[in-house]
JSON list of C-alpha atoms in Angstrom, two decimals:
[
{"chain": "X", "resi": 217, "resn": "UNK", "atom": "CA", "xyz": [13.78, -11.00, 18.02]},
{"chain": "X", "resi": 218, "resn": "UNK", "atom": "CA", "xyz": [14.60, -10.95, 14.15]},
{"chain": "X", "resi": 219, "resn": "UNK", "atom": "CA", "xyz": [18.06, -10.23, 12.56]},
{"chain": "X", "resi": 220, "resn": "UNK", "atom": "CA", "xyz": [18.99, -6.81, 10.72]},
{"chain": "X", "resi": 221, "resn": "UNK", "atom": "CA", "xyz": [18.73, -8.52, 7.55]},
{"chain": "X", "resi": 222, "resn": "UNK", "atom": "CA", "xyz": [15.73, -10.15, 8.29]},
{"chain": "X", "resi": 223, "resn": "UNK", "atom": "CA", "xyz": [14.19, -6.75, 8.86]},
{"chain": "X", "resi": 224, "resn": "UNK", "atom": "CA", "xyz": [15.56, -5.64, 6.10]},
{"chain": "X", "resi": 225, "resn": "UNK", "atom": "CA", "xyz": [14.48, -8.45, 3.60]},
{"chain": "X", "resi": 226, "resn": "UNK", "atom": "CA", "xyz": [10.94, -7.51, 5.50]},
{"chain": "X", "resi": 227, "resn": "UNK", "atom": "CA", "xyz": [10.88, -4.08, 4.52]},
{"chain": "X", "resi": 228, "resn": "UNK", "atom": "CA", "xyz": [11.94, -4.47, 0.74]},
{"chain": "X", "resi": 229, "resn": "UNK", "atom": "CA", "xyz": [9.25, -7.16, -0.16]},
{"chain": "X", "resi": 230, "resn": "UNK", "atom": "CA", "xyz": [6.69, -4.62, 1.64]},
{"chain": "X", "resi": 231, "resn": "UNK", "atom": "CA", "xyz": [7.81, -1.77, -0.55]},
{"chain": "X", "resi": 232, "resn": "UNK", "atom": "CA", "xyz": [7.61, -4.41, -3.75]},
{"chain": "X", "resi": 233, "resn": "UNK", "atom": "CA", "xyz": [3.99, -5.05, -2.15]},
{"chain": "X", "resi": 234, "resn": "UNK", "atom": "CA", "xyz": [3.33, -1.17, -2.42]},
{"chain": "X", "resi": 235, "resn": "UNK", "atom": "CA", "xyz": [4.89, -0.74, -5.87]},
{"chain": "X", "resi": 236, "resn": "UNK", "atom": "CA", "xyz": [3.01, -3.36, -7.43]},
{"chain": "X", "resi": 237, "resn": "UNK", "atom": "CA", "xyz": [-0.39, -2.17, -5.76]},
{"chain": "X", "resi": 238, "resn": "UNK", "atom": "CA", "xyz": [-0.11, 1.55, -6.64]},
{"chain": "X", "resi": 239, "resn": "UNK", "atom": "CA", "xyz": [0.87, 0.01, -10.35]},
{"chain": "X", "resi": 240, "resn": "UNK", "atom": "CA", "xyz": [-2.66, -1.31, -10.54]},
{"chain": "X", "resi": 241, "resn": "UNK", "atom": "CA", "xyz": [-4.21, 1.62, -8.98]},
{"chain": "X", "resi": 242, "resn": "UNK", "atom": "CA", "xyz": [-2.84, 3.27, -11.91]},
{"chain": "X", "resi": 243, "resn": "UNK", "atom": "CA", "xyz": [-4.08, 0.64, -14.34]},
{"chain": "X", "resi": 244, "resn": "UNK", "atom": "CA", "xyz": [-7.50, 0.86, -13.15]},
{"chain": "X", "resi": 245, "resn": "UNK", "atom": "CA", "xyz": [-7.89, 4.61, -13.57]},
{"chain": "X", "resi": 246, "resn": "UNK", "atom": "CA", "xyz": [-6.39, 4.59, -16.83]},
{"chain": "X", "resi": 247, "resn": "UNK", "atom": "CA", "xyz": [-9.00, 1.67, -17.36]},
{"chain": "X", "resi": 248, "resn": "UNK", "atom": "CA", "xyz": [-12.04, 3.93, -15.91]},
{"chain": "X", "resi": 249, "resn": "UNK", "atom": "CA", "xyz": [-11.19, 6.72, -18.13]},
{"chain": "X", "resi": 250, "resn": "UNK", "atom": "CA", "xyz": [-11.50, 4.50, -20.96]},
{"chain": "X", "resi": 251, "resn": "UNK", "atom": "CA", "xyz": [-15.06, 3.02, -19.51]},
{"chain": "X", "resi": 252, "resn": "UNK", "atom": "CA", "xyz": [-16.58, 6.67, -19.47]},
{"chain": "X", "resi": 253, "resn": "UNK", "atom": "CA", "xyz": [-17.13, 9.91, -17.18]},
{"chain": "X", "resi": 254, "resn": "UNK", "atom": "CA", "xyz": [-19.64, 7.62, -14.48]},
{"chain": "X", "resi": 255, "resn": "UNK", "atom": "CA", "xyz": [-16.82, 4.98, -13.97]},
{"chain": "X", "resi": 256, "resn": "UNK", "atom": "CA", "xyz": [-14.11, 7.60, -13.89]},
{"chain": "X", "resi": 257, "resn": "UNK", "atom": "CA", "xyz": [-15.92, 9.76, -11.20]},
{"chain": "X", "resi": 258, "resn": "UNK", "atom": "CA", "xyz": [-16.42, 6.68, -9.14]},
{"chain": "X", "resi": 259, "resn": "UNK", "atom": "CA", "xyz": [-12.84, 5.42, -9.28]},
{"chain": "X", "resi": 260, "resn": "UNK", "atom": "CA", "xyz": [-11.68, 9.36, -8.78]},
{"chain": "X", "resi": 261, "resn": "UNK", "atom": "CA", "xyz": [-13.12, 8.97, -5.05]},
{"chain": "X", "resi": 262, "resn": "UNK", "atom": "CA", "xyz": [-11.84, 5.29, -4.67]},
{"chain": "X", "resi": 263, "resn": "UNK", "atom": "CA", "xyz": [-7.82, 6.40, -6.31]},
{"chain": "X", "resi": 264, "resn": "UNK", "atom": "CA", "xyz": [-8.38, 9.17, -3.76]},
{"chain": "X", "resi": 265, "resn": "UNK", "atom": "CA", "xyz": [-9.01, 6.81, -0.49]},
{"chain": "X", "resi": 266, "resn": "UNK", "atom": "CA", "xyz": [-6.60, 4.53, -2.18]},
{"chain": "X", "resi": 267, "resn": "UNK", "atom": "CA", "xyz": [-3.60, 7.04, -2.01]},
{"chain": "X", "resi": 268, "resn": "UNK", "atom": "CA", "xyz": [-4.56, 7.94, 1.63]},
{"chain": "X", "resi": 269, "resn": "UNK", "atom": "CA", "xyz": [-3.91, 4.33, 2.15]},
{"chain": "X", "resi": 270, "resn": "UNK", "atom": "CA", "xyz": [-0.79, 4.62, 0.36]},
{"chain": "X", "resi": 271, "resn": "UNK", "atom": "CA", "xyz": [0.45, 7.62, 2.22]},
{"chain": "X", "resi": 272, "resn": "UNK", "atom": "CA", "xyz": [-0.13, 6.03, 5.67]},
{"chain": "X", "resi": 273, "resn": "UNK", "atom": "CA", "xyz": [1.99, 2.80, 4.42]},
{"chain": "X", "resi": 274, "resn": "UNK", "atom": "CA", "xyz": [4.95, 4.44, 3.06]},
{"chain": "X", "resi": 275, "resn": "UNK", "atom": "CA", "xyz": [5.13, 6.57, 6.33]},
{"chain": "X", "resi": 276, "resn": "UNK", "atom": "CA", "xyz": [4.78, 3.42, 8.41]},
{"chain": "X", "resi": 277, "resn": "UNK", "atom": "CA", "xyz": [7.72, 1.97, 6.18]},
{"chain": "X", "resi": 278, "resn": "UNK", "atom": "CA", "xyz": [9.57, 4.89, 6.53]},
{"chain": "X", "resi": 279, "resn": "UNK", "atom": "CA", "xyz": [9.30, 4.70, 10.15]},
{"chain": "X", "resi": 280, "resn": "UNK", "atom": "CA", "xyz": [9.91, 1.06, 10.23]},
{"chain": "X", "resi": 281, "resn": "UNK", "atom": "CA", "xyz": [13.21, 1.70, 8.14]},
{"chain": "X", "resi": 282, "resn": "UNK", "atom": "CA", "xyz": [14.23, 4.52, 10.54]},
{"chain": "X", "resi": 283, "resn": "UNK", "atom": "CA", "xyz": [14.06, 2.30, 13.72]},
{"chain": "X", "resi": 284, "resn": "UNK", "atom": "CA", "xyz": [16.15, 1.08, 15.75]},
{"chain": "X", "resi": 285, "resn": "UNK", "atom": "CA", "xyz": [15.80, -2.90, 15.50]},
{"chain": "X", "resi": 286, "resn": "UNK", "atom": "CA", "xyz": [13.79, -3.07, 18.65]},
{"chain": "X", "resi": 287, "resn": "UNK", "atom": "CA", "xyz": [12.13, -0.19, 17.80]},
{"chain": "X", "resi": 288, "resn": "UNK", "atom": "CA", "xyz": [11.26, -1.49, 14.23]},
{"chain": "X", "resi": 289, "resn": "UNK", "atom": "CA", "xyz": [9.66, -5.22, 15.63]},
{"chain": "X", "resi": 290, "resn": "UNK", "atom": "CA", "xyz": [7.18, -2.76, 17.68]},
{"chain": "X", "resi": 291, "resn": "UNK", "atom": "CA", "xyz": [6.52, -0.86, 14.67]},
{"chain": "X", "resi": 292, "resn": "UNK", "atom": "CA", "xyz": [5.99, -3.87, 12.46]},
{"chain": "X", "resi": 293, "resn": "UNK", "atom": "CA", "xyz": [2.12, -4.37, 13.44]},
{"chain": "X", "resi": 294, "resn": "UNK", "atom": "CA", "xyz": [0.96, -1.25, 12.80]},
{"chain": "X", "resi": 295, "resn": "UNK", "atom": "CA", "xyz": [3.17, -1.31, 9.29]},
{"chain": "X", "resi": 296, "resn": "UNK", "atom": "CA", "xyz": [1.39, -4.74, 8.53]},
{"chain": "X", "resi": 297, "resn": "UNK", "atom": "CA", "xyz": [-2.02, -3.50, 9.01]},
{"chain": "X", "resi": 298, "resn": "UNK", "atom": "CA", "xyz": [-1.43, 0.21, 6.62]},
{"chain": "X", "resi": 299, "resn": "UNK", "atom": "CA", "xyz": [0.07, -2.30, 4.02]},
{"chain": "X", "resi": 300, "resn": "UNK", "atom": "CA", "xyz": [-2.71, -4.60, 4.20]},
{"chain": "X", "resi": 301, "resn": "UNK", "atom": "CA", "xyz": [-5.13, -1.87, 4.26]},
{"chain": "X", "resi": 302, "resn": "UNK", "atom": "CA", "xyz": [-3.46, -0.20, 0.95]},
{"chain": "X", "resi": 303, "resn": "UNK", "atom": "CA", "xyz": [-4.25, -3.81, -0.46]},
{"chain": "X", "resi": 304, "resn": "UNK", "atom": "CA", "xyz": [-7.62, -4.18, 0.33]},
{"chain": "X", "resi": 305, "resn": "UNK", "atom": "CA", "xyz": [-8.45, -0.60, -1.16]},
{"chain": "X", "resi": 306, "resn": "UNK", "atom": "CA", "xyz": [-6.48, -1.49, -4.31]},
{"chain": "X", "resi": 307, "resn": "UNK", "atom": "CA", "xyz": [-8.56, -5.11, -4.18]},
{"chain": "X", "resi": 308, "resn": "UNK", "atom": "CA", "xyz": [-11.64, -3.34, -3.75]},
{"chain": "X", "resi": 309, "resn": "UNK", "atom": "CA", "xyz": [-11.11, -1.14, -6.67]},
{"chain": "X", "resi": 310, "resn": "UNK", "atom": "CA", "xyz": [-9.97, -3.82, -8.72]},
{"chain": "X", "resi": 311, "resn": "UNK", "atom": "CA", "xyz": [-13.18, -5.71, -7.84]},
{"chain": "X", "resi": 312, "resn": "UNK", "atom": "CA", "xyz": [-15.38, -3.34, -9.21]},
{"chain": "X", "resi": 313, "resn": "UNK", "atom": "CA", "xyz": [-13.47, -2.30, -12.76]},
{"chain": "X", "resi": 314, "resn": "UNK", "atom": "CA", "xyz": [-12.76, -5.58, -13.87]}
]
């Protein structure tokens, strides 16, 4: 079992990842606008999928942050999955627009 300090550290680490990926998604969107209408349209579709993944990851992060220590341990796997899916969506968009 992890300590509260470990869980808070874990939560802060994931929050940092979410912020980093959100900033990258914003940069990709700006780049697509510069690339032209076709690229912007394609990225707009991906941006919607990325935002959905972000919303889910942030929802799980909030649940994790509000949970008791024991409940947080049970929520960790779902949170990891949601955060990883958000990161994967950003990485896929980055690969297409870099």
